[in-house]
Amino acid sequence: MQTCGAPSTLIAGDAKKSFMPNLSPEFLALGFIWYVVFLFSTTCHEAAHALVAKIGGDETASLGGQVTLNPVPHIQREPWGMVVIPILMLVINQSIIGWASAPYDPHWERRHPRRAAWMALAGPAANYTLMLIAAIGLRVGWHQGWLHRGSFAESLIGAMFSLNLLLGTFNLLPVTPLDGSTAIMLVMGETRAQRYLDWLRGNSYGILGLVVAVFAFRYVYGPIEAFATEVLLRSHF
């Protein structure tokens, strides 16, 4: 049994960092919003992995109760990544960092590499879907006058947009252990995919891959975020 996870580094808005954060009501409200959005988005991400794996013939995650939008089974699997570390980082560093995972059968992956690739893509796809829903909510809310600048509702939907754009994009980076490292098998033939899996699962470069991903992400995410914000939130259509 292996896991298909969502390791994520998430920066909560424009909060100013300090060694001893100012736990003002505004900060606590913002932190609560970002944590709730993180929890919901990560749950959707992992549930999507589990559902597509089940459709593809691997019920490992389904039998573990992870084909659900109830965050409890996901928290039970990764309590540190979904509760302890995110909350600690919010309080200490005014940022939110966390992770989650869904188990899958590695033998199923080797028999069906393309199905495994679709399973990997399902998580980021769920995040991008939530991002688009949030973008629609913001556009309609602003246009109809339902959302007021700085309101709780606008902050919640805005966090949903930003966090899911970040989660989906980060996890698509083609480095282990992120989803993109498995998803690229969609463009490979059967034989090449098998050789690729031999290499991918036969090394222990997970930590190195995350370091590379975090470093590279700093350079690629800015233009992506600017483009998505301009097209989805600011353009006239």
Coordinates of N, CA and C in Angstrom, one line a residue:
M1 N 0.8 -1.2 0.0 CA 0.0 0.0 0.0 C 0.9 1.2 0.0
Q2 N 0.6 2.1 -0.9 CA 1.3 3.4 -0.9 C 0.2 4.5 -0.8
T3 N 0.7 5.8 -0.9 CA -0.3 6.9 -0.7 C -0.1 7.8 -1.9
C4 N -1.3 8.4 -2.2 CA -1.3 9.5 -3.2 C -1.7 10.7 -2.4
G5 N -0.8 11.7 -2.2 CA -1.0 12.7 -1.2 C -1.1 14.1 -1.8
A6 N -1.3 15.0 -0.9 CA -1.3 16.5 -1.2 C -0.4 17.3 -0.3
P7 N 0.9 17.1 -0.4 CA 1.8 17.9 0.4 C 1.7 19.3 -0.1
S8 N 1.4 20.3 0.8 CA 1.2 21.6 0.3 C 1.8 22.7 1.2
T9 N 2.3 23.7 0.6 CA 2.8 24.9 1.4 C 1.9 26.1 1.0
L10 N 1.1 26.5 2.0 CA 0.1 27.5 1.7 C 0.3 28.8 2.6
I11 N 0.4 29.9 1.9 CA 0.7 31.2 2.6 C -0.7 31.9 2.7
A12 N -1.0 32.3 3.9 CA -2.3 32.9 4.2 C -2.3 34.4 3.9
G13 N -2.6 34.7 2.7 CA -2.9 36.1 2.4 C -1.7 37.1 2.6
D14 N -2.0 38.2 3.1 CA -1.0 39.3 3.3 C -0.6 39.5 4.8
A15 N -0.9 38.5 5.6 CA -0.6 38.6 7.0 C 0.8 38.9 7.3
K16 N 1.1 39.9 8.1 CA 2.5 40.2 8.4 C 3.1 39.2 9.4
K17 N 4.3 38.7 9.1 CA 4.9 37.7 10.0 C 5.7 38.4 11.1
S18 N 5.6 37.7 12.3 CA 6.4 38.2 13.4 C 6.6 37.0 14.3
F19 N 7.6 37.1 15.2 CA 7.9 35.9 16.1 C 6.8 35.7 17.1
M20 N 6.2 36.8 17.6 CA 5.0 36.7 18.5 C 3.9 37.3 17.8
P21 N 3.0 36.6 17.1 CA 1.9 37.2 16.3 C 0.9 37.9 17.2
N22 N 0.3 39.0 16.6 CA -0.7 39.7 17.3 C -2.0 38.9 17.1
L23 N -2.5 38.3 18.2 CA -3.7 37.5 18.1 C -4.9 38.3 18.3
S24 N -5.1 39.3 17.3 CA -6.2 40.2 17.4 C -7.5 39.4 16.9
P25 N -8.7 40.0 17.1 CA -9.9 39.3 16.6 C -9.8 39.2 15.1
E26 N -9.3 40.2 14.4 CA -9.2 40.2 12.9 C -8.3 39.0 12.5
F27 N -7.1 38.9 13.1 CA -6.2 37.8 12.8 C -6.9 36.4 13.1
L28 N -7.5 36.3 14.2 CA -8.2 35.0 14.5 C -9.3 34.7 13.5
A29 N -10.0 35.7 13.1 CA -11.1 35.5 12.1 C -10.5 35.0 10.8
L30 N -9.4 35.7 10.4 CA -8.8 35.4 9.1 C -8.1 34.0 9.2
G31 N -7.5 33.7 10.3 CA -6.9 32.4 10.5 C -8.0 31.3 10.4
F32 N -9.1 31.5 11.1 CA -10.2 30.6 11.1 C -10.7 30.3 9.6
I33 N -10.8 31.4 8.8 CA -11.3 31.2 7.5 C -10.3 30.4 6.7
W34 N -9.0 30.7 6.8 CA -8.0 30.0 6.0 C -7.9 28.5 6.4
Y35 N -8.1 28.3 7.7 CA -8.0 26.9 8.1 C -9.2 26.1 7.6
V36 N -10.4 26.7 7.7 CA -11.6 26.0 7.3 C -11.5 25.7 5.8
V37 N -11.0 26.7 5.0 CA -10.9 26.5 3.6 C -9.8 25.4 3.3
F38 N -8.7 25.4 4.0 CA -7.7 24.4 3.9 C -8.2 23.0 4.1
L39 N -9.0 22.9 5.2 CA -9.5 21.6 5.6 C -10.5 21.1 4.5
F40 N -11.4 21.9 4.1 CA -12.4 21.5 3.1 C -11.7 21.2 1.7
S41 N -10.8 22.1 1.3 CA -10.1 21.9 0.0 C -9.3 20.6 0.0
T42 N -8.5 20.4 1.1 CA -7.7 19.2 1.2 C -8.6 17.9 1.2
T43 N -9.7 18.0 1.9 CA -10.6 16.9 2.0 C -11.2 16.5 0.6
C44 N -11.6 17.6 -0.2 CA -12.0 17.4 -1.5 C -10.9 16.8 -2.4
H45 N -9.7 17.3 -2.3 CA -8.6 16.8 -3.0 C -8.4 15.3 -2.8
E46 N -8.4 14.8 -1.6 CA -8.1 13.4 -1.3 C -9.3 12.6 -1.6
A47 N -10.6 13.1 -1.4 CA -11.8 12.3 -1.8 C -11.8 12.1 -3.3
A48 N -11.3 13.1 -4.1 CA -11.3 12.9 -5.5 C -10.3 11.8 -5.9
H49 N -9.1 11.8 -5.3 CA -8.2 10.7 -5.5 C -8.9 9.4 -5.3
A50 N -9.5 9.2 -4.1 CA -10.1 8.0 -3.7 C -11.2 7.6 -4.6
L51 N -12.0 8.5 -5.1 CA -13.2 8.2 -5.9 C -12.7 7.7 -7.3
V52 N -11.8 8.4 -7.9 CA -11.3 8.0 -9.2 C -10.5 6.7 -9.2
A53 N -9.8 6.5 -8.1 CA -9.2 5.2 -7.9 C -10.2 4.0 -7.8
K54 N -11.3 4.3 -7.1 CA -12.4 3.3 -7.0 C -13.0 3.0 -8.3
I55 N -13.3 4.1 -9.1 CA -13.8 3.9 -10.4 C -12.9 3.1 -11.3
G56 N -11.6 3.3 -11.1 CA -10.6 2.6 -11.9 C -10.3 1.2 -11.4
G57 N -10.9 0.8 -10.3 CA -10.7 -0.6 -9.9 C -9.9 -0.8 -8.6
D58 N -9.5 0.3 -8.0 CA -8.7 0.1 -6.8 C -9.5 0.7 -5.6
E59 N -10.0 -0.2 -4.7 CA -10.9 0.2 -3.6 C -10.1 0.4 -2.3
T60 N -8.8 0.5 -2.4 CA -8.0 0.7 -1.2 C -8.5 1.9 -0.3
A61 N -8.5 3.0 -0.9 CA -8.9 4.3 -0.2 C -10.4 4.2 0.1
S62 N -11.2 3.6 -0.8 CA -12.6 3.5 -0.5 C -12.9 2.7 0.7
L63 N -12.2 1.6 0.8 CA -12.4 0.7 2.0 C -11.9 1.4 3.3
G64 N -11.1 2.4 3.1 CA -10.6 3.2 4.3 C -11.5 4.3 4.6
G65 N -12.6 4.4 3.9 CA -13.6 5.5 4.2 C -13.3 6.8 3.6
Q66 N -12.4 6.9 2.6 CA -12.0 8.2 2.1 C -12.7 8.7 0.9
V67 N -13.7 8.0 0.4 CA -14.5 8.5 -0.7 C -15.6 9.3 0.0
T68 N -15.3 10.4 0.6 CA -16.2 11.2 1.4 C -15.7 12.6 1.6
L69 N -16.7 13.5 1.7 CA -16.4 14.9 2.0 C -16.4 15.2 3.5
N70 N -16.6 14.2 4.2 CA -16.5 14.3 5.7 C -15.0 14.3 6.0
P71 N -14.5 15.4 6.6 CA -13.0 15.5 6.9 C -12.5 14.5 7.9
V72 N -13.4 13.9 8.7 CA -12.9 13.1 9.8 C -12.0 11.9 9.4
P73 N -12.4 11.1 8.4 CA -11.5 10.0 8.0 C -10.2 10.5 7.5
H74 N -10.2 11.6 6.8 CA -8.9 12.2 6.3 C -8.0 12.7 7.5
I75 N -8.7 13.3 8.4 CA -8.0 13.8 9.6 C -7.4 12.6 10.4
Q76 N -8.2 11.5 10.5 CA -7.7 10.3 11.3 C -6.5 9.7 10.6
R77 N -6.4 9.8 9.3 CA -5.3 9.3 8.6 C -4.0 10.2 8.7
E78 N -4.2 11.5 8.7 CA -3.1 12.5 8.8 C -3.4 13.6 9.8
P79 N -3.5 13.2 11.1 CA -3.9 14.3 12.1 C -2.8 15.4 12.1
W80 N -1.6 15.0 12.0 CA -0.5 16.1 12.1 C -0.6 17.0 10.9
G81 N -0.8 16.4 9.7 CA -0.8 17.3 8.5 C -2.0 18.1 8.3
M82 N -3.2 17.6 8.9 CA -4.4 18.3 8.6 C -4.9 19.2 9.8
V83 N -4.3 18.9 11.0 CA -4.8 19.7 12.2 C -3.6 20.3 12.9
V84 N -2.7 19.5 13.4 CA -1.7 20.0 14.4 C -0.8 21.1 13.7
I85 N -0.1 20.7 12.6 CA 0.9 21.6 12.0 C 0.2 22.8 11.4
P86 N -0.9 22.7 10.6 CA -1.6 23.9 10.1 C -1.9 24.9 11.1
I87 N -2.5 24.4 12.3 CA -2.9 25.4 13.3 C -1.7 26.0 14.0
L88 N -0.7 25.2 14.3 CA 0.5 25.7 14.8 C 1.2 26.8 14.0
M89 N 1.2 26.5 12.7 CA 1.9 27.4 11.7 C 1.1 28.7 11.6
L90 N -0.3 28.6 11.7 CA -1.1 29.8 11.7 C -0.8 30.7 12.9
V91 N -0.7 30.1 14.1 CA -0.5 30.9 15.3 C 1.0 31.4 15.3
I92 N 1.9 30.6 14.9 CA 3.3 31.0 15.1 C 3.8 31.8 14.0
N93 N 3.5 31.4 12.7 CA 4.1 32.0 11.5 C 3.1 32.8 10.6
Q94 N 1.9 32.8 11.0 CA 0.8 33.4 10.2 C 0.8 32.9 8.8
S95 N 1.1 31.6 8.6 CA 0.9 31.0 7.3 C 0.3 29.6 7.6
I96 N -0.1 28.9 6.6 CA -0.7 27.6 6.8 C 0.0 26.6 5.9
I97 N 0.5 25.6 6.6 CA 1.2 24.5 5.9 C 0.6 23.2 6.4
G98 N 0.4 22.3 5.4 CA -0.2 21.0 5.8 C -0.1 20.0 4.7
W99 N -0.6 18.8 5.0 CA -0.6 17.7 4.0 C -1.7 16.7 4.3
A100 N -2.0 15.8 3.3 CA -2.9 14.7 3.5 C -2.5 13.7 2.5
S101 N -3.2 12.5 2.6 CA -2.8 11.4 1.7 C -4.0 10.5 1.6
A102 N -4.0 9.7 0.4 CA -5.0 8.7 0.2 C -4.2 7.4 -0.2
P103 N -4.5 6.3 0.4 CA -3.8 5.1 0.1 C -4.2 4.5 -1.3
Y104 N -3.3 3.8 -1.9 CA -3.7 3.1 -3.2 C -2.8 1.8 -3.3
D105 N -3.2 0.9 -4.1 CA -2.5 -0.4 -4.3 C -1.4 -0.2 -5.4
P106 N -0.2 -0.4 -5.0 CA 0.9 -0.2 -6.0 C 0.9 -1.2 -7.1
H107 N 0.3 -2.4 -6.8 CA 0.2 -3.4 -7.9 C -0.9 -3.0 -8.9
W108 N -1.9 -2.4 -8.4 CA -2.9 -1.8 -9.3 C -2.3 -0.7 -10.2
E109 N -1.5 0.1 -9.6 CA -0.8 1.2 -10.3 C 0.0 0.6 -11.5
R110 N 0.7 -0.4 -11.2 CA 1.6 -1.0 -12.2 C 0.8 -1.7 -13.3
R111 N -0.3 -2.3 -13.0 CA -1.2 -2.9 -14.0 C -1.9 -1.9 -14.8
H112 N -2.2 -0.7 -14.2 CA -3.0 0.3 -14.9 C -2.4 1.7 -14.7
P113 N -1.2 1.9 -15.3 CA -0.6 3.2 -15.1 C -1.4 4.4 -15.6
R114 N -2.2 4.3 -16.6 CA -3.0 5.4 -17.1 C -4.1 5.7 -16.1
R115 N -4.7 4.6 -15.5 CA -5.7 4.8 -14.5 C -5.1 5.5 -13.3
A116 N -3.9 5.1 -12.9 CA -3.2 5.8 -11.8 C -3.0 7.2 -12.1
A117 N -2.6 7.5 -13.4 CA -2.4 8.9 -13.7 C -3.7 9.7 -13.6
W118 N -4.8 9.2 -14.0 CA -6.1 9.9 -13.8 C -6.4 10.1 -12.3
M119 N -6.1 9.1 -11.5 CA -6.3 9.2 -10.1 C -5.5 10.4 -9.6
A120 N -4.2 10.5 -10.0 CA -3.4 11.6 -9.5 C -3.9 12.9 -10.0
L121 N -4.4 13.0 -11.2 CA -4.9 14.3 -11.7 C -6.2 14.7 -11.0
A122 N -6.9 13.7 -10.4 CA -8.2 14.0 -9.8 C -8.1 15.0 -8.7
G123 N -7.1 14.9 -7.9 CA -6.9 15.9 -6.8 C -6.8 17.3 -7.2
P124 N -5.8 17.6 -8.1 CA -5.7 19.0 -8.6 C -7.0 19.4 -9.3
A125 N -7.6 18.5 -10.0 CA -8.8 18.9 -10.8 C -9.9 19.3 -9.8
A126 N -10.0 18.6 -8.6 CA -11.0 19.0 -7.6 C -10.7 20.5 -7.1
N127 N -9.4 20.8 -6.9 CA -9.0 22.1 -6.5 C -9.3 23.2 -7.5
Y128 N -9.1 22.9 -8.8 CA -9.4 23.9 -9.8 C -10.9 24.1 -10.0
T129 N -11.6 23.0 -9.7 CA -13.1 23.1 -9.8 C -13.6 24.0 -8.7
L130 N -13.0 23.9 -7.5 CA -13.4 24.7 -6.4 C -13.0 26.2 -6.6
M131 N -11.8 26.3 -7.3 CA -11.3 27.7 -7.6 C -12.3 28.4 -8.6
L132 N -12.8 27.6 -9.6 CA -13.7 28.2 -10.6 C -15.0 28.5 -9.9
I133 N -15.5 27.7 -9.1 CA -16.8 28.0 -8.3 C -16.6 29.2 -7.5
A134 N -15.5 29.4 -6.8 CA -15.2 30.6 -6.0 C -15.1 31.8 -6.9
A135 N -14.5 31.7 -8.1 CA -14.4 32.8 -9.0 C -15.8 33.3 -9.5
I136 N -16.6 32.3 -9.8 CA -18.0 32.6 -10.2 C -18.8 33.3 -9.0
G137 N -18.6 32.7 -7.8 CA -19.2 33.3 -6.7 C -18.8 34.8 -6.4
L138 N -17.5 35.0 -6.6 CA -17.0 36.4 -6.4 C -17.6 37.3 -7.5
R139 N -17.5 36.9 -8.7 CA -18.0 37.8 -9.8 C -19.5 38.1 -9.7
V140 N -20.3 37.0 -9.4 CA -21.7 37.3 -9.2 C -22.0 38.1 -8.0
G141 N -21.3 37.8 -6.9 CA -21.5 38.5 -5.7 C -21.2 40.0 -5.8
W142 N -20.1 40.3 -6.5 CA -19.7 41.7 -6.7 C -20.7 42.4 -7.6
H143 N -21.1 41.7 -8.7 CA -22.0 42.3 -9.7 C -23.4 42.6 -9.1
Q144 N -23.9 41.7 -8.3 CA -25.2 41.8 -7.7 C -25.2 42.6 -6.4
G145 N -24.0 42.9 -5.9 CA -23.9 43.7 -4.7 C -24.2 42.9 -3.4
W146 N -24.0 41.5 -3.6 CA -24.2 40.7 -2.4 C -23.0 40.6 -1.5
L147 N -21.8 40.8 -2.1 CA -20.5 40.8 -1.4 C -20.0 42.2 -1.2
H148 N -19.6 42.5 0.0 CA -19.0 43.8 0.4 C -17.6 43.6 0.6
R149 N -16.8 44.5 0.2 CA -15.3 44.5 0.4 C -14.9 44.3 1.8
G150 N -14.1 43.3 2.1 CA -13.7 43.0 3.4 C -14.6 42.2 4.3
S151 N -15.8 41.8 3.8 CA -16.8 41.1 4.5 C -16.3 39.7 4.8
F152 N -16.9 39.0 5.8 CA -16.6 37.6 6.0 C -16.8 36.8 4.8
A153 N -18.0 37.0 4.1 CA -18.3 36.1 3.0 C -17.3 36.3 1.9
E154 N -16.9 37.6 1.6 CA -15.9 37.8 0.5 C -14.5 37.2 0.9
S155 N -14.1 37.3 2.2 CA -12.9 36.8 2.6 C -12.9 35.2 2.5
L156 N -14.0 34.6 2.8 CA -14.1 33.2 2.7 C -14.0 32.7 1.3
I157 N -14.8 33.3 0.4 CA -14.8 32.9 -1.0 C -13.4 33.3 -1.7
G158 N -12.9 34.4 -1.3 CA -11.5 34.8 -1.8 C -10.5 33.8 -1.4
A159 N -10.5 33.3 -0.1 CA -9.6 32.3 0.3 C -9.8 31.0 -0.4
M160 N -11.1 30.7 -0.7 CA -11.3 29.5 -1.5 C -10.7 29.6 -2.9
F161 N -10.8 30.7 -3.5 CA -10.2 30.9 -4.8 C -8.6 30.8 -4.7
S162 N -8.0 31.6 -3.8 CA -6.6 31.6 -3.8 C -6.0 30.3 -3.3
L163 N -6.5 29.7 -2.3 CA -6.0 28.4 -1.8 C -6.1 27.3 -2.7
N164 N -7.2 27.2 -3.5 CA -7.3 26.1 -4.4 C -6.5 26.3 -5.7
L165 N -6.3 27.5 -6.1 CA -5.4 27.8 -7.2 C -4.0 27.3 -6.8
L166 N -3.6 27.7 -5.6 CA -2.3 27.3 -5.1 C -2.1 25.8 -4.9
L167 N -3.1 25.2 -4.3 CA -3.1 23.7 -4.1 C -3.0 22.9 -5.4
G168 N -3.9 23.3 -6.3 CA -3.9 22.6 -7.6 C -2.7 22.8 -8.4
T169 N -2.1 24.0 -8.4 CA -0.9 24.2 -9.2 C 0.3 23.6 -8.6
F170 N 0.4 23.7 -7.3 CA 1.6 23.1 -6.6 C 1.6 21.6 -6.8
N171 N 0.5 20.9 -6.7 CA 0.5 19.5 -6.8 C 0.7 19.0 -8.2
L172 N 0.5 19.8 -9.2 CA 0.8 19.4 -10.6 C 2.2 19.5 -11.0
L173 N 3.1 20.0 -10.1 CA 4.5 20.0 -10.4 C 5.0 18.6 -10.6
P174 N 5.7 18.3 -11.7 CA 6.1 16.9 -12.0 C 7.3 16.4 -11.2
V175 N 7.2 16.5 -9.9 CA 8.3 15.9 -9.1 C 7.7 15.1 -8.0
T176 N 8.4 14.0 -7.6 CA 7.9 13.2 -6.6 C 8.0 13.9 -5.2
P177 N 7.0 13.8 -4.3 CA 5.9 12.9 -4.3 C 4.6 13.6 -4.8
L178 N 4.7 14.6 -5.5 CA 3.5 15.4 -5.9 C 2.7 14.7 -7.0
D179 N 1.4 15.0 -7.2 CA 0.6 14.3 -8.1 C 1.1 14.4 -9.5
G180 N 1.7 15.5 -9.9 CA 2.2 15.7 -11.2 C 3.2 14.6 -11.6
S181 N 3.9 14.1 -10.7 CA 4.9 13.0 -11.0 C 4.3 11.7 -11.5
T182 N 3.0 11.5 -11.1 CA 2.3 10.3 -11.6 C 1.4 10.7 -12.8
A183 N 0.9 11.9 -12.8 CA 0.0 12.3 -13.9 C 0.7 12.3 -15.2
I184 N 2.0 12.5 -15.3 CA 2.6 12.6 -16.6 C 2.6 11.3 -17.3
M185 N 2.2 10.2 -16.6 CA 2.2 8.9 -17.3 C 1.1 8.9 -18.4
L186 N 0.2 9.9 -18.3 CA -0.9 10.0 -19.4 C -0.3 10.1 -20.8
V187 N 0.9 10.7 -20.9 CA 1.5 11.0 -22.2 C 2.5 9.9 -22.5
M188 N 2.6 8.8 -21.7 CA 3.5 7.8 -22.0 C 2.8 6.5 -22.5
G189 N 3.6 5.7 -23.3 CA 3.1 4.4 -23.6 C 3.2 3.5 -22.5
E190 N 2.6 2.3 -22.6 CA 2.6 1.3 -21.5 C 4.0 0.9 -21.1
T191 N 4.8 0.6 -22.0 CA 6.2 0.1 -21.7 C 7.0 1.3 -21.0
R192 N 6.9 2.5 -21.6 CA 7.6 3.6 -21.0 C 7.1 3.9 -19.6
A193 N 5.8 3.8 -19.4 CA 5.2 4.1 -18.1 C 5.7 3.1 -17.1
Q194 N 5.8 1.8 -17.5 CA 6.3 0.8 -16.5 C 7.8 1.1 -16.1
R195 N 8.6 1.4 -17.1 CA 10.0 1.8 -16.8 C 10.0 3.0 -15.9
Y196 N 9.2 4.0 -16.2 CA 9.2 5.2 -15.4 C 8.8 4.9 -13.9
L197 N 7.8 4.0 -13.8 CA 7.3 3.6 -12.4 C 8.5 2.9 -11.7
D198 N 9.2 2.0 -12.4 CA 10.4 1.4 -11.8 C 11.3 2.4 -11.2
W199 N 11.5 3.5 -11.9 CA 12.4 4.5 -11.4 C 11.8 5.3 -10.3
L200 N 10.5 5.7 -10.5 CA 9.8 6.6 -9.6 C 9.6 6.0 -8.2
R201 N 9.2 4.7 -8.2 CA 8.9 4.1 -6.9 C 10.2 3.4 -6.4
G202 N 11.2 3.3 -7.1 CA 12.4 2.7 -6.7 C 13.4 3.6 -6.0
N203 N 13.1 4.9 -5.9 CA 14.1 5.8 -5.3 C 13.4 6.4 -4.0
S204 N 14.2 7.1 -3.3 CA 13.7 7.7 -2.0 C 14.0 9.2 -2.1
Y205 N 13.6 9.8 -3.2 CA 13.9 11.2 -3.4 C 12.7 12.2 -3.0
G206 N 11.8 11.6 -2.2 CA 10.6 12.4 -1.8 C 10.9 13.8 -1.2
I207 N 11.8 13.8 -0.2 CA 12.2 15.0 0.5 C 12.9 16.0 -0.5
L208 N 13.8 15.4 -1.3 CA 14.5 16.2 -2.2 C 13.5 16.8 -3.3
G209 N 12.6 16.0 -3.7 CA 11.6 16.5 -4.6 C 10.7 17.6 -4.1
L210 N 10.4 17.5 -2.8 CA 9.6 18.6 -2.2 C 10.4 19.9 -2.1
V211 N 11.7 19.8 -1.8 CA 12.6 20.9 -1.7 C 12.7 21.6 -3.1
V212 N 12.9 20.8 -4.1 CA 12.9 21.3 -5.5 C 11.6 22.0 -5.8
A213 N 10.5 21.3 -5.5 CA 9.2 21.8 -5.8 C 8.9 23.2 -5.1
V214 N 9.2 23.3 -3.9 CA 9.0 24.6 -3.1 C 9.9 25.7 -3.7
F215 N 11.1 25.4 -4.1 CA 12.0 26.4 -4.7 C 11.5 26.8 -6.0
A216 N 11.1 25.8 -6.9 CA 10.7 26.2 -8.2 C 9.3 26.9 -8.2
F217 N 8.5 26.5 -7.2 CA 7.2 27.1 -7.2 C 7.2 28.6 -7.0
R218 N 8.2 29.1 -6.3 CA 8.3 30.5 -6.0 C 8.4 31.3 -7.3
Y219 N 9.0 30.7 -8.4 CA 9.2 31.3 -9.6 C 8.0 31.1 -10.6
V220 N 7.4 30.0 -10.5 CA 6.3 29.7 -11.5 C 5.0 30.2 -11.1
Y221 N 4.7 30.3 -9.8 CA 3.4 30.5 -9.3 C 2.9 32.0 -9.5
G222 N 3.8 32.9 -9.3 CA 3.5 34.3 -9.5 C 2.8 34.6 -10.8
P223 N 3.4 34.3 -11.9 CA 2.7 34.6 -13.2 C 1.4 33.8 -13.4
I224 N 1.3 32.6 -12.9 CA 0.1 31.8 -13.0 C -1.0 32.5 -12.2
E225 N -0.7 32.9 -10.9 CA -1.7 33.5 -10.1 C -2.1 34.9 -10.7
A226 N -1.2 35.6 -11.3 CA -1.6 36.9 -11.9 C -2.5 36.7 -13.1
F227 N -2.2 35.7 -13.9 CA -3.0 35.4 -15.1 C -4.4 34.9 -14.7
A228 N -4.4 34.0 -13.7 CA -5.8 33.5 -13.3 C -6.6 34.6 -12.7
T229 N -6.0 35.4 -11.9 CA -6.7 36.5 -11.2 C -7.2 37.5 -12.3
E230 N -6.4 37.8 -13.2 CA -6.8 38.8 -14.3 C -7.9 38.3 -15.1
V231 N -7.8 37.0 -15.5 CA -8.8 36.4 -16.4 C -10.1 36.1 -15.7
L232 N -10.0 35.5 -14.5 CA -11.2 35.0 -13.8 C -11.9 36.1 -13.0
L233 N -11.1 37.1 -12.4 CA -11.7 38.0 -11.5 C -11.8 39.4 -12.0
R234 N -10.9 39.8 -12.9 CA -10.9 41.2 -13.3 C -11.3 41.5 -14.7
S235 N -11.3 40.5 -15.6 CA -11.6 40.7 -17.0 C -13.1 41.0 -17.1
H236 N -13.5 41.6 -18.2 CA -14.9 41.8 -18.5 C -15.4 40.8 -19.5
F237 N -16.4 40.0 -19.1 CA -17.0 39.0 -20.0 C -18.3 38.6 -19.5

